[in-house]
Structures are given as C-alpha cells and as structure tokens.
Amino acid sequence: MHAFNYQHPKSVADAAAALSKGGDAKLLAGGQSLVAAMKLRLAAPTDLIDLSGIKELAGIKVEGAGITIGAMTRHAEVARSEEVRAKIPALAGLAGGIGDRMVRNMGTLGGSLAHNDPVADYPAAVLGLNATVNTNKRKIAADDFFKGMFETALQTGEIIVSVSFPVPKRAAYIKFRNPASRYAIVGVLAAETGSGVRVAVTGAASSVFRVAAMEKALAAKWSPDAVAGISVPSAGLNSDMHASAEYRAHLVTVMARRAVEAAK
Amino acid sequence: MKISMSVNGKPVSAEVETRTLLVTYIRDNLRLTGTHVGCDTGQCGACTIHMNGQAVKSCNILALQAEGADILTIEGLAKADGTLHPMQEAFREHHGLQCGFCTPGMVMSAVDLVNKHPNPSEETIRAELDGNLCRCTGYHNIVKAVKAASAKM
Ligand SMILES: Cc1cc2nc3c(=O)[nH]c(=O)nc-3n(C[C@H](O)[C@H](O)[C@H](O)COP(=O)(O)OP(=O)(O)OC[C@H]3O[C@@H](n4cnc5c(N)ncnc54)[C@H](O)[C@@H]3O)c2cc1C
Ligand code: FES
Ligand code: FES
C-alpha cells in the first residue's frame, strides 16, 4: 500500500472541505472495498478522509412512508434493524446476505453504492425500491444514480449522506450467489411500489438494470408465471469462469420468478 | 500518526505509519501472533478479531480505523488463570481443529455468532461461519463445537 495522509473529520462540511483540497483525496467508509484495493495498489489516494466519526451519517429513521438510512450504516445494522425488518423485510434480508458476518460488521450502505460494483447487492435494492440517494449537494433518483461499471452520478466532492427507501406494497430479493466470493452471480429485486412495479437485476451486466417487459407483465398480473416466459438477451451480459452470459440470462428469469413468488 | 486503543483490556498506543493494517499492528507491534494472516485479501477469516464487540477481519482494516476502539484478540479470550473460554474448550473437546491455522479466527467469529444468535441451529452456524475457511477439518466438528459451546456461553 502506498503512503497517504489520513483525516478524521467530525462533520460532512469538514469532509467536503478536505475532499476539495486537491490531490487525489478519497473518502473511507468501512474500507471493505477501498482498503482491499489500496493493498493491491489498484487505488492509491494521497489523502484518506475517514467518515466514521461523522454522527450525521449514521442511523436509521422511519420518516412518513419510508425509511431513511445513513450512509455510514453498516450492513449488519440494516439486517437486524427492527424497523427495516418490519417495513421492508426484503431490504433487511438483502443486507443480511452481503458477504459474510465480518464484512457486514464493517461495510456500509454509502460505500457500497458509491463503489457500484456490478455484482454488489445494494444497487438492486436502491433501483428496485425506487429509493433516493441524498448527498451533501442534492437528491438523486435511483434511475439517475447508477451510470455503469463502478460509475455513478456522484461528482467530485460529492458525499452520500443517506438513502431514502419508500416502503413498497411487496418486495423480495433473491440472489444466486457466488459460493466463494458471496457476491451476486445474478440477483433480482422485484417490487410493487407506490410508483409502479419494478424489477432490478444486479450481477448480470456491467451495472444494475431494470427489465421493462417483466415490470409490464407483473403490473398486469403479479404472479411468478407472468415472468416465467420473459428472458433478457444474453448479448452484453457478464461472462466469466463462474457463469457464461447465456447462463446469467437464464438466471435472471429464474431469480425473477422466485422473487415474485417470495413477495406474494 | 499516533494511535491509541484498548487491546484485551489493556490500553496501548504507538506511533504508526498511516498505511499500517490493524493485523500488522496487532502481530508486529504488539507481538500478539495468535491472530493469523491466511489470505491477506479479506477472504479467509483467519485474522478475525473483535472491534467494539463486532467480529471483523483485521487484514482489511487500517490500524487508524481502530482508534479509540476496544479490541479483543484470541489471546484475550481465556481467563487470566488460564481457564479456556467455553468456545475454546469446545473446539478442543470436539476436535474442531487439525493444523490450527484457521482456529483463532474461527473461534473469534464463533463467539460473535453465539453472542448474536444464542442457541443457533446447525443451519445458522454453517451460514454464519461462511467467512471463515478451514482447509483441514471439513467443518463438521467445528459446527459441533460451536453448538456445544453455545449451550455453555
Ligand atoms: C470478502 C468480501 C465479500 C463481499 N461480499 C459482498 C457481497 O456479497 N455483496 C456486496 O454487495 N458486497 C460485498 N462486499 C463488498 C462490501 O459490501 C463493501 O463493504 C462495500 O462494497 C463497500 O463499502 P465500504 O463501506 O466498505 O466502502 P469503502 O471500501 O470504504 O469505500 C468504497 C468506495 O466508496 C466511496 N465512498 C464511501 N462512502 C462514501 C460516501 N458516503 N459518499 C461518497 N463516496 C463514498 C469510497 O471513496 C470508495 O471509493 C464484499 C467485500 C468483501 C471484502
Ligand atoms: S487474512 Fe484476513 S481474511 Fe484472510
Ligand atoms: S484446522 Fe487447518 S485450516 Fe482449519
């Protein structure tokens, strides 16, 4: 790992100021992706700005018809939160299935979203539940947030503060996980939300995406059979030693059917 | 930079480079070599310790991230008079180790598991231990040991 300067600000404003000082400064959340990347010298920031001491980034709040979760909330906290389990069990279940217990004790919602790993789980929840990403500068709708592999709408100096999840009428997330890494080979979140039916797929392509044909079929009739005959084209899907593009395309339909079944 | 934390109940502090990993600080500075490094990439769980009561992989955390924290390593689990923790005793009793390389991490992870899931089912134990890899035992006796320890913790 290359050497760097370390800062531990106490407020979002101080973190933003430190971030804008020039150099290649980076935010540090749980470090489960960033520290690993720095060890491999895939990332070599000049400055690390640790967000763990900022109180306004922590915590889970029920607000009106939704739940707002602070960016620094660990996966394990979301998984065991009474509020999340009662109102959006699909989200608690998804968080509880990320990595392993040690990763869940460190990894955060904000870190996972900013990283936007193509095989990460949270992007499916944010897109599928039509959540809003709140930053220190603006509110970003889920449909506008994920831009491509490891790419988001976040600009330089922008910090995720929290994410607001509207409570869906029903939702479920089913993932076919890579048994070694535990990331999603394919994960599908199917939801009936206040703003319509949404089907979000992670793991299959370079970034999370929605399947319009499945959403239309489910809006007409919420039943596993409605999506059983709908498949996504395999062209452009991820292909690696774990699963070919064709197999991933097949898994999208199977995971979608199971998610609809589970969200009955 | 200067760091201070509590390790196995004792306050410690040192001047370290910012890039020092927590596991390096524990093993090289404090000479607590019970915490092992298996993969160094966050996969195997051999380096598992408790930070403020939560099991974490110390190879994937900077020492600076543990500033002010309460750290518990495998060396801090037994009583001062040498009496083993029920989890350690159960691993011995049920032959939950062979070469022993994964064992410190396995035990630390298992203690956190039982703290959060008292009386876990076999299924819960297997699912919750999947961040800890063992190349020797085939896991069967580890699961037995965790089950037995959970009745005594
Ligand atoms: C063994 C292992 C298994 C894993 N398995 C899974 C899995 O099954 N599913 C899954 O989804 N993930 C998995 N992960 C990844 C894990 O969920 C990470 O925690 C997550 O991807 C990154 O979160 P973090 O808090 O650790 O972020 P960090 O690693 O600290 O940061 C990641 C990136 O986000 C940026 N960032 C952090 N916080 C903010 C913020 N508030 N605003 C703007 N930018 C920010 C950082 O600058 C950095 O670029 C796994 C990780 C490991 C080590
Ligand atoms: S050495 Fe830390 S997870 Fe393998
Ligand atoms: S006992 Fe040898 S690796 Fe587990």
mmCIF file of C-alpha atoms in Angstrom, chain B residues 18-147:
data_model
loop_
_atom_site.group_PDB
_atom_site.id
_atom_site.type_symbol
_atom_site.label_atom_id
_atom_site.label_comp_id
_atom_site.label_asym_id
_atom_site.label_seq_id
_atom_site.Cartn_x
_atom_site.Cartn_y
_atom_site.Cartn_z
ATOM 1 C CA THR B 18 -0.965 5.686 8.259
ATOM 2 C CA ARG B 19 -0.943 2.627 5.971
ATOM 3 C CA THR B 20 -0.389 0.146 8.815
ATOM 4 C CA LEU B 21 -3.057 -2.560 8.780
ATOM 5 C CA LEU B 22 -4.704 -3.444 12.065
ATOM 6 C CA VAL B 23 -3.442 -7.027 11.789
ATOM 7 C CA THR B 24 0.123 -5.771 11.276
ATOM 8 C CA TYR B 25 -0.160 -3.579 14.345
ATOM 9 C CA ILE B 26 -1.502 -6.488 16.407
ATOM 10 C CA ARG B 27 1.072 -9.023 15.221
ATOM 11 C CA ASP B 28 4.221 -6.950 14.657
ATOM 12 C CA ASN B 29 3.907 -4.071 17.135
ATOM 13 C CA LEU B 30 2.063 -5.813 19.951
ATOM 14 C CA ARG B 31 3.578 -9.255 19.200
ATOM 15 C CA LEU B 32 0.160 -10.880 19.605
ATOM 16 C CA THR B 33 0.723 -13.507 16.951
ATOM 17 C CA GLY B 34 -2.337 -15.613 17.716
ATOM 18 C CA THR B 35 -4.213 -13.593 15.102
ATOM 19 C CA HIS B 36 -3.223 -15.202 11.807
ATOM 20 C CA VAL B 37 -2.903 -13.930 8.248
ATOM 21 C CA GLY B 38 -4.162 -16.532 5.809
ATOM 22 C CA CYS B 39 -5.059 -14.775 2.592
ATOM 23 C CA ASP B 40 -4.372 -11.098 3.275
ATOM 24 C CA THR B 41 -7.301 -10.311 0.932
ATOM 25 C CA GLY B 42 -10.342 -10.395 3.219
ATOM 26 C CA GLN B 43 -11.478 -13.836 2.137
ATOM 27 C CA CYS B 44 -10.426 -16.443 4.702
ATOM 28 C CA GLY B 45 -11.283 -15.029 8.148
ATOM 29 C CA ALA B 46 -8.053 -16.247 9.842
ATOM 30 C CA CYS B 47 -7.402 -12.663 11.005
ATOM 31 C CA THR B 48 -10.803 -12.234 12.693
ATOM 32 C CA ILE B 49 -10.791 -10.202 15.927
ATOM 33 C CA HIS B 50 -13.465 -8.241 17.785
ATOM 34 C CA MET B 51 -13.604 -4.463 17.442
ATOM 35 C CA ASN B 52 -16.067 -2.892 19.892
ATOM 36 C CA GLY B 53 -17.749 -6.267 20.235
ATOM 37 C CA GLN B 54 -18.109 -6.945 16.496
ATOM 38 C CA ALA B 55 -16.149 -9.617 14.611
ATOM 39 C CA VAL B 56 -14.111 -8.006 11.824
ATOM 40 C CA LYS B 57 -11.258 -9.025 9.518
ATOM 41 C CA SER B 58 -8.175 -7.208 10.799
ATOM 42 C CA CYS B 59 -6.323 -7.632 7.481
ATOM 43 C CA ASN B 60 -8.895 -5.450 5.738
ATOM 44 C CA ILE B 61 -8.876 -2.568 8.238
ATOM 45 C CA LEU B 62 -6.344 0.176 8.871
ATOM 46 C CA ALA B 63 -4.959 0.421 12.392
ATOM 47 C CA LEU B 64 -6.214 4.027 12.327
ATOM 48 C CA GLN B 65 -9.783 2.784 11.880
ATOM 49 C CA ALA B 66 -9.461 1.185 15.318
ATOM 50 C CA GLU B 67 -8.506 4.460 17.036
ATOM 51 C CA GLY B 68 -10.136 4.522 20.475
ATOM 52 C CA ALA B 69 -11.682 1.066 19.989
ATOM 53 C CA ASP B 70 -11.910 -1.923 22.304
ATOM 54 C CA ILE B 71 -10.057 -4.755 20.590
ATOM 55 C CA LEU B 72 -10.297 -8.380 21.659
ATOM 56 C CA THR B 73 -7.939 -10.955 20.157
ATOM 57 C CA ILE B 74 -7.706 -14.704 20.720
ATOM 58 C CA GLU B 75 -5.126 -14.050 23.471
ATOM 59 C CA GLY B 76 -7.748 -12.169 25.479
ATOM 60 C CA LEU B 77 -10.387 -14.897 25.441
ATOM 61 C CA ALA B 78 -9.160 -17.256 28.180
ATOM 62 C CA LYS B 79 -9.300 -16.186 31.832
ATOM 63 C CA ALA B 80 -6.156 -14.816 33.474
ATOM 64 C CA ASP B 81 -5.699 -18.103 35.351
ATOM 65 C CA GLY B 82 -5.609 -19.969 32.032
ATOM 66 C CA THR B 83 -9.157 -21.356 32.111
ATOM 67 C CA LEU B 84 -10.242 -21.590 28.488
ATOM 68 C CA HIS B 85 -13.292 -19.771 27.149
ATOM 69 C CA PRO B 86 -16.203 -22.248 26.591
ATOM 70 C CA MET B 87 -15.704 -21.885 22.824
ATOM 71 C CA GLN B 88 -12.007 -22.794 23.061
ATOM 72 C CA GLU B 89 -12.830 -25.692 25.371
ATOM 73 C CA ALA B 90 -15.492 -26.957 22.946
ATOM 74 C CA PHE B 91 -13.081 -26.814 19.984
ATOM 75 C CA ARG B 92 -10.658 -28.964 21.998
ATOM 76 C CA GLU B 93 -13.330 -31.343 23.247
ATOM 77 C CA HIS B 94 -14.929 -31.870 19.820
ATOM 78 C CA HIS B 95 -11.726 -31.924 17.805
ATOM 79 C CA GLY B 96 -12.720 -28.756 15.942
ATOM 80 C CA LEU B 97 -9.196 -28.196 14.669
ATOM 81 C CA GLN B 98 -6.414 -30.059 12.961
ATOM 82 C CA CYS B 99 -3.487 -27.863 11.895
ATOM 83 C CA GLY B 100 -4.986 -24.978 13.890
ATOM 84 C CA PHE B 101 -4.234 -22.239 11.394
ATOM 85 C CA CYS B 102 -7.852 -21.124 10.942
ATOM 86 C CA THR B 103 -8.722 -21.717 14.598
ATOM 87 C CA PRO B 104 -8.117 -18.288 16.200
ATOM 88 C CA GLY B 105 -10.278 -16.613 13.553
ATOM 89 C CA MET B 106 -12.835 -19.405 13.648
ATOM 90 C CA VAL B 107 -13.156 -19.121 17.451
ATOM 91 C CA MET B 108 -13.437 -15.305 17.422
ATOM 92 C CA SER B 109 -16.058 -15.459 14.690
ATOM 93 C CA ALA B 110 -17.957 -18.216 16.506
ATOM 94 C CA VAL B 111 -18.037 -16.239 19.775
ATOM 95 C CA ASP B 112 -19.559 -13.254 17.934
ATOM 96 C CA LEU B 113 -22.009 -15.615 16.217
ATOM 97 C CA VAL B 114 -23.256 -17.065 19.509
ATOM 98 C CA ASN B 115 -23.398 -13.606 21.120
ATOM 99 C CA LYS B 116 -25.811 -12.559 18.379
ATOM 100 C CA HIS B 117 -27.644 -15.854 17.875
ATOM 101 C CA PRO B 118 -27.936 -17.612 21.236
ATOM 102 C CA ASN B 119 -28.592 -21.332 20.723
ATOM 103 C CA PRO B 120 -28.010 -21.293 16.971
ATOM 104 C CA SER B 121 -29.265 -24.140 14.777
ATOM 105 C CA GLU B 122 -26.763 -26.144 12.745
ATOM 106 C CA GLU B 123 -28.007 -24.311 9.669
ATOM 107 C CA THR B 124 -27.392 -20.889 11.282
ATOM 108 C CA ILE B 125 -23.902 -21.929 12.389
ATOM 109 C CA ARG B 126 -22.971 -23.073 8.883
ATOM 110 C CA ALA B 127 -24.411 -19.964 7.242
ATOM 111 C CA GLU B 128 -22.870 -17.525 9.722
ATOM 112 C CA LEU B 129 -19.413 -19.119 9.634
ATOM 113 C CA ASP B 130 -19.058 -18.841 5.875
ATOM 114 C CA GLY B 131 -16.495 -16.052 6.174
ATOM 115 C CA ASN B 132 -14.068 -18.457 7.845
ATOM 116 C CA LEU B 133 -12.293 -21.011 5.699
ATOM 117 C CA CYS B 134 -10.736 -24.218 7.009
ATOM 118 C CA ARG B 135 -8.653 -26.462 4.786
ATOM 119 C CA CYS B 136 -8.436 -29.356 7.246
ATOM 120 C CA THR B 137 -11.492 -30.302 9.221
ATOM 121 C CA GLY B 138 -14.306 -30.392 6.699
ATOM 122 C CA TYR B 139 -16.163 -28.093 9.150
ATOM 123 C CA HIS B 140 -18.217 -30.870 10.697
ATOM 124 C CA ASN B 141 -16.505 -30.870 14.086
ATOM 125 C CA ILE B 142 -16.318 -27.083 14.097
ATOM 126 C CA VAL B 143 -20.101 -26.931 13.801
ATOM 127 C CA LYS B 144 -20.401 -29.484 16.609
ATOM 128 C CA ALA B 145 -18.047 -27.460 18.792
ATOM 129 C CA VAL B 146 -19.954 -24.200 18.248
ATOM 130 C CA LYS B 147 -23.236 -25.936 19.024
#
